[in-house]
Amino acid sequence: MLMAGERYERIDLLYPGNMSEVWLARDMRTHQEVALKILKPVIEDDQLNHKAQERFQREIKIARSLKHQHILPLLDSGWTHYNQRKVPFLISPYMPERSLAYIAKKQAPWQYWTLAQTGDAIMQAAQSLWYLHTRQPAIIHGDVKPGNFLVRVVRGARPTQRCVELFLFDFGIAHLKDVSVEYIEVSDVIGTYQYMAPEQVNQRAYCASDQYSLAIMACWMLTGRFPINVGANPLAHVVDPPLAPSQLNAERIFSSAIDAVILRALAKDPEQRFPTVLAFAQSLQQAIEQQASEETTARTISVDLALDVLPEERSRVPEATMHPRYTLPPEQMQFSLDPIDIREGLVLDEPIAPAPVKAATTSGRREISGRLYTPLALQTLAQFDLPARLRMLSWQPQGEILACALYGEPPCILSRNGPVEHLPRVSQVEDTHELCWSPDGRILALSKGGEVRFWDRVEQRLLPLVMRFQARSIVAFSWSSTWNMALWVGERVVLYALPLHQLHIPQPPLPVTLSREEMSGSGVLCWSPDGKRLVAGTRSGHLMCWRIGQRIEFLYDQVDGEIVRGISWAPDSSFYAVAFRDNRVEGWERSGQQRIFQWSNLPSLPRMVSIAPDGRVAVVLNSQRTLFGFPGELAPLYTLPVSFQATWSPTRIELAALDEGNDTRLTIWGG
């Protein structure tokens, strides 16, 4: 829509708002796409319109005075007609990847970025705010939040490299502060409650107020949670103490230095915060580096926010305007292996000589978070001391041996009664992310970066089939007993028929797409042991199931609302267990129509779940303990001194697990 004599044609509404709207527009002189922000008049309130116009004109004045690499530039401004009113507008570059808040819905920073990448993004934001605070007069942004940072994705960034460039925008409630005053009085409590500093609630604004808001944003990016539960009551910032990042996400943050930096920036008194927003960001980067130095190999989940762009689109669409499409031909997908009950882990090494069989050393009942649990009557069958952290474990379907993916090392294969087998130290298999077995237990599928390869244990070689994909972050991976491989990439689950002969052909077969529009950007999936059902769980709380036969049927989509942390099937395929983020595990019979047990209020967040051949369920907790119980019990009653990873053999009452307090010792327990 273009008014006569106007330069900018509105194409599509991007951000509807109460007081303004942002449109995708076309500059009719240059034919470039731009972002057009228009003040939206309130027809029945001229006084409110006048006040909004003053604020909009101040925004234009501030934006015109700024020139910084991490601040969105102002290209033009003026007046236009909207809803039969003459209103001001401003023009800025169009950023097709939109805001940090928008991309987090698809690729959450706390899941897909390394800590170093998060620290770099916070530093960019701090640099833009520091630039504002050092102007004369100083500028207080007043509404620092993920939605006010536009993003440009850095393609192909490695875990140690910058993955996004941030651009601060929206100076609609910014304030000018003269150097002679400590703070400014504001007439209204305006801003976003979740990120609002305590003094803003009391209608005062400091430069340190932006630091507080950035610390809230940093905590959200690091952990996926907010340090203060605000809801609709901003007074929570005034009265409630913040939670430390390690309390919000202990799996990702365990550094007291990171906690100290965030909590200082969240001090109620602005004078107790860092002297500048830049000092805060620098301290946070140092704390992140300290955690990385304490951890031998830090988590390195890569990010590629333009996950699924068709090759023909790449050839005709400029890099800066690519959108994620999530529809890939098979040669453009990347898979990473994800057995149902193991996500992140610790490590294995060459085993020491098997320890003599002995009873579990725990005597008497064990207290965990105020509850008493009975030691599980299992014996130590074998122990392996490991040189580094373990990514994941995978039992062979026959239950004879274990495959282990290691950080920085080739995978190894372990047996209670045999030597350790190390895959060759070649680039194709070193630092394998995840792995899983073929139905016959002969082939090990290996995922690394953008590839899936296949190791023949009998012939001791890599097979010809190599599956290469552009997507760098794969959600889940599972190989069924009927030789179907399910892969979750972006928002799609695809199915490949991969019988043994297909692995000797370099070109993969064409896939079948199973997914529905409700699939979110991360979760878990796994096959029933009989290969007839595939269950997937998402971050948005969807639990979905497909039945695989002569034709594929979508059976159900249960919506729970809580993040699904893990799924495991009973070895006889009679039921499955689901672990949820709200400290809960549920069991469902195979049709998904009847819940057979529910364990609520577990002592801490469940990391994973696994089911033994006798139906006993193991729940690995975030508090580094593992609980056990049968489906007929009201709650798990037993425990073992094992942590982080614990998975039952599919054929024997044998549990492979990392020892409590020693993340480099793997024990196989049996009963």
PDB file of C-alpha atoms in Angstrom, residues 502-597:
ATOM      1  CA  GLN A 502      21.966 -49.629   1.751  1.00  0.00           C
ATOM      2  CA  LEU A 503      25.007 -48.825   3.889  1.00  0.00           C
ATOM      3  CA  HIS A 504      27.276 -49.989   1.042  1.00  0.00           C
ATOM      4  CA  ILE A 505      25.802 -47.391  -1.349  1.00  0.00           C
ATOM      5  CA  PRO A 506      27.254 -43.859  -1.079  1.00  0.00           C
ATOM      6  CA  GLN A 507      23.926 -42.142  -1.881  1.00  0.00           C
ATOM      7  CA  PRO A 508      21.250 -42.259   0.872  1.00  0.00           C
ATOM      8  CA  PRO A 509      17.672 -43.201  -0.050  1.00  0.00           C
ATOM      9  CA  LEU A 510      14.857 -40.658  -0.143  1.00  0.00           C
ATOM     10  CA  PRO A 511      13.237 -39.979   3.227  1.00  0.00           C
ATOM     11  CA  VAL A 512       9.616 -39.866   4.346  1.00  0.00           C
ATOM     12  CA  THR A 513       8.604 -36.796   6.359  1.00  0.00           C
ATOM     13  CA  LEU A 514       6.626 -37.569   9.521  1.00  0.00           C
ATOM     14  CA  SER A 515       6.527 -34.285  11.404  1.00  0.00           C
ATOM     15  CA  ARG A 516       3.660 -31.926  11.977  1.00  0.00           C
ATOM     16  CA  GLU A 517       3.691 -28.149  12.381  1.00  0.00           C
ATOM     17  CA  GLU A 518       3.662 -28.449  16.195  1.00  0.00           C
ATOM     18  CA  MET A 519       7.226 -29.803  16.312  1.00  0.00           C
ATOM     19  CA  SER A 520       9.504 -27.393  18.183  1.00  0.00           C
ATOM     20  CA  GLY A 521      13.216 -26.866  17.721  1.00  0.00           C
ATOM     21  CA  SER A 522      14.458 -29.406  20.251  1.00  0.00           C
ATOM     22  CA  GLY A 523      13.393 -32.518  22.137  1.00  0.00           C
ATOM     23  CA  VAL A 524      13.821 -36.298  22.201  1.00  0.00           C
ATOM     24  CA  LEU A 525      12.555 -39.228  20.177  1.00  0.00           C
ATOM     25  CA  CYS A 526      12.913 -42.989  20.290  1.00  0.00           C
ATOM     26  CA  TRP A 527      11.635 -46.194  18.748  1.00  0.00           C
ATOM     27  CA  SER A 528       9.796 -48.922  20.591  1.00  0.00           C
ATOM     28  CA  PRO A 529      12.056 -52.007  20.657  1.00  0.00           C
ATOM     29  CA  ASP A 530       9.700 -53.850  18.270  1.00  0.00           C
ATOM     30  CA  GLY A 531      10.140 -51.022  15.743  1.00  0.00           C
ATOM     31  CA  LYS A 532       6.397 -50.378  15.393  1.00  0.00           C
ATOM     32  CA  ARG A 533       6.059 -47.070  17.212  1.00  0.00           C
ATOM     33  CA  LEU A 534       8.055 -43.857  17.260  1.00  0.00           C
ATOM     34  CA  VAL A 535       7.501 -41.414  20.139  1.00  0.00           C
ATOM     35  CA  ALA A 536       8.811 -37.835  20.200  1.00  0.00           C
ATOM     36  CA  GLY A 537       8.721 -35.225  22.952  1.00  0.00           C
ATOM     37  CA  THR A 538       9.257 -31.501  22.469  1.00  0.00           C
ATOM     38  CA  ARG A 539      10.336 -28.490  24.504  1.00  0.00           C
ATOM     39  CA  SER A 540       6.802 -27.151  24.253  1.00  0.00           C
ATOM     40  CA  GLY A 541       5.392 -30.201  26.023  1.00  0.00           C
ATOM     41  CA  HIS A 542       4.009 -32.088  23.008  1.00  0.00           C
ATOM     42  CA  LEU A 543       4.228 -35.886  23.145  1.00  0.00           C
ATOM     43  CA  MET A 544       3.616 -37.399  19.699  1.00  0.00           C
ATOM     44  CA  CYS A 545       3.486 -40.945  18.411  1.00  0.00           C
ATOM     45  CA  TRP A 546       3.532 -42.585  14.977  1.00  0.00           C
ATOM     46  CA  ARG A 547       2.739 -46.220  14.177  1.00  0.00           C
ATOM     47  CA  ILE A 548       4.941 -47.674  11.450  1.00  0.00           C
ATOM     48  CA  GLY A 549       3.632 -50.508   9.294  1.00  0.00           C
ATOM     49  CA  GLN A 550       2.538 -50.939   5.701  1.00  0.00           C
ATOM     50  CA  ARG A 551       1.468 -47.338   6.046  1.00  0.00           C
ATOM     51  CA  ILE A 552       2.465 -44.713   8.604  1.00  0.00           C
ATOM     52  CA  GLU A 553      -0.221 -43.466  10.980  1.00  0.00           C
ATOM     53  CA  PHE A 554      -0.068 -40.461  13.276  1.00  0.00           C
ATOM     54  CA  LEU A 555      -1.609 -41.816  16.478  1.00  0.00           C
ATOM     55  CA  TYR A 556      -1.756 -38.936  18.936  1.00  0.00           C
ATOM     56  CA  ASP A 557      -0.429 -35.580  20.080  1.00  0.00           C
ATOM     57  CA  GLN A 558      -0.656 -35.104  23.838  1.00  0.00           C
ATOM     58  CA  VAL A 559       0.079 -31.579  25.041  1.00  0.00           C
ATOM     59  CA  ASP A 560       1.445 -31.385  28.568  1.00  0.00           C
ATOM     60  CA  GLY A 561       3.111 -27.960  28.455  1.00  0.00           C
ATOM     61  CA  GLU A 562       6.310 -28.994  30.261  1.00  0.00           C
ATOM     62  CA  ILE A 563       9.618 -29.644  28.499  1.00  0.00           C
ATOM     63  CA  VAL A 564      10.154 -33.340  27.786  1.00  0.00           C
ATOM     64  CA  ARG A 565      13.590 -34.313  29.123  1.00  0.00           C
ATOM     65  CA  GLY A 566      13.739 -37.993  28.220  1.00  0.00           C
ATOM     66  CA  ILE A 567      11.814 -40.967  26.856  1.00  0.00           C
ATOM     67  CA  SER A 568      12.488 -44.683  27.295  1.00  0.00           C
ATOM     68  CA  TRP A 569      10.612 -47.782  26.161  1.00  0.00           C
ATOM     69  CA  ALA A 570      10.348 -51.008  28.132  1.00  0.00           C
ATOM     70  CA  PRO A 571      12.350 -53.715  26.323  1.00  0.00           C
ATOM     71  CA  ASP A 572       9.121 -55.648  25.583  1.00  0.00           C
ATOM     72  CA  SER A 573       7.512 -52.496  24.069  1.00  0.00           C
ATOM     73  CA  SER A 574       4.586 -52.708  26.507  1.00  0.00           C
ATOM     74  CA  PHE A 575       4.984 -49.195  27.922  1.00  0.00           C
ATOM     75  CA  TYR A 576       7.222 -46.154  27.899  1.00  0.00           C
ATOM     76  CA  ALA A 577       8.326 -43.604  30.491  1.00  0.00           C
ATOM     77  CA  VAL A 578       8.601 -39.843  29.997  1.00  0.00           C
ATOM     78  CA  ALA A 579      10.628 -37.440  32.144  1.00  0.00           C
ATOM     79  CA  PHE A 580       9.423 -33.834  32.363  1.00  0.00           C
ATOM     80  CA  ARG A 581      11.145 -30.660  33.446  1.00  0.00           C
ATOM     81  CA  ASP A 582       8.810 -30.106  36.409  1.00  0.00           C
ATOM     82  CA  ASN A 583      10.442 -32.932  38.447  1.00  0.00           C
ATOM     83  CA  ARG A 584       8.012 -35.552  37.185  1.00  0.00           C
ATOM     84  CA  VAL A 585       8.154 -38.955  35.458  1.00  0.00           C
ATOM     85  CA  GLU A 586       5.108 -40.644  33.945  1.00  0.00           C
ATOM     86  CA  GLY A 587       4.561 -44.085  32.451  1.00  0.00           C
ATOM     87  CA  TRP A 588       2.107 -44.764  29.587  1.00  0.00           C
ATOM     88  CA  GLU A 589       0.987 -48.014  28.040  1.00  0.00           C
ATOM     89  CA  ARG A 590       2.011 -48.439  24.405  1.00  0.00           C
ATOM     90  CA  SER A 591      -1.110 -46.925  22.860  1.00  0.00           C
ATOM     91  CA  GLY A 592      -0.635 -43.737  24.876  1.00  0.00           C
ATOM     92  CA  GLN A 593      -4.249 -43.871  26.048  1.00  0.00           C
ATOM     93  CA  GLN A 594      -3.699 -44.959  29.655  1.00  0.00           C
ATOM     94  CA  ARG A 595      -1.206 -43.634  32.185  1.00  0.00           C
ATOM     95  CA  ILE A 596       0.101 -46.468  34.324  1.00  0.00           C
ATOM     96  CA  PHE A 597       2.104 -44.455  36.869  1.00  0.00           C
TER      97      PHE A 597
END
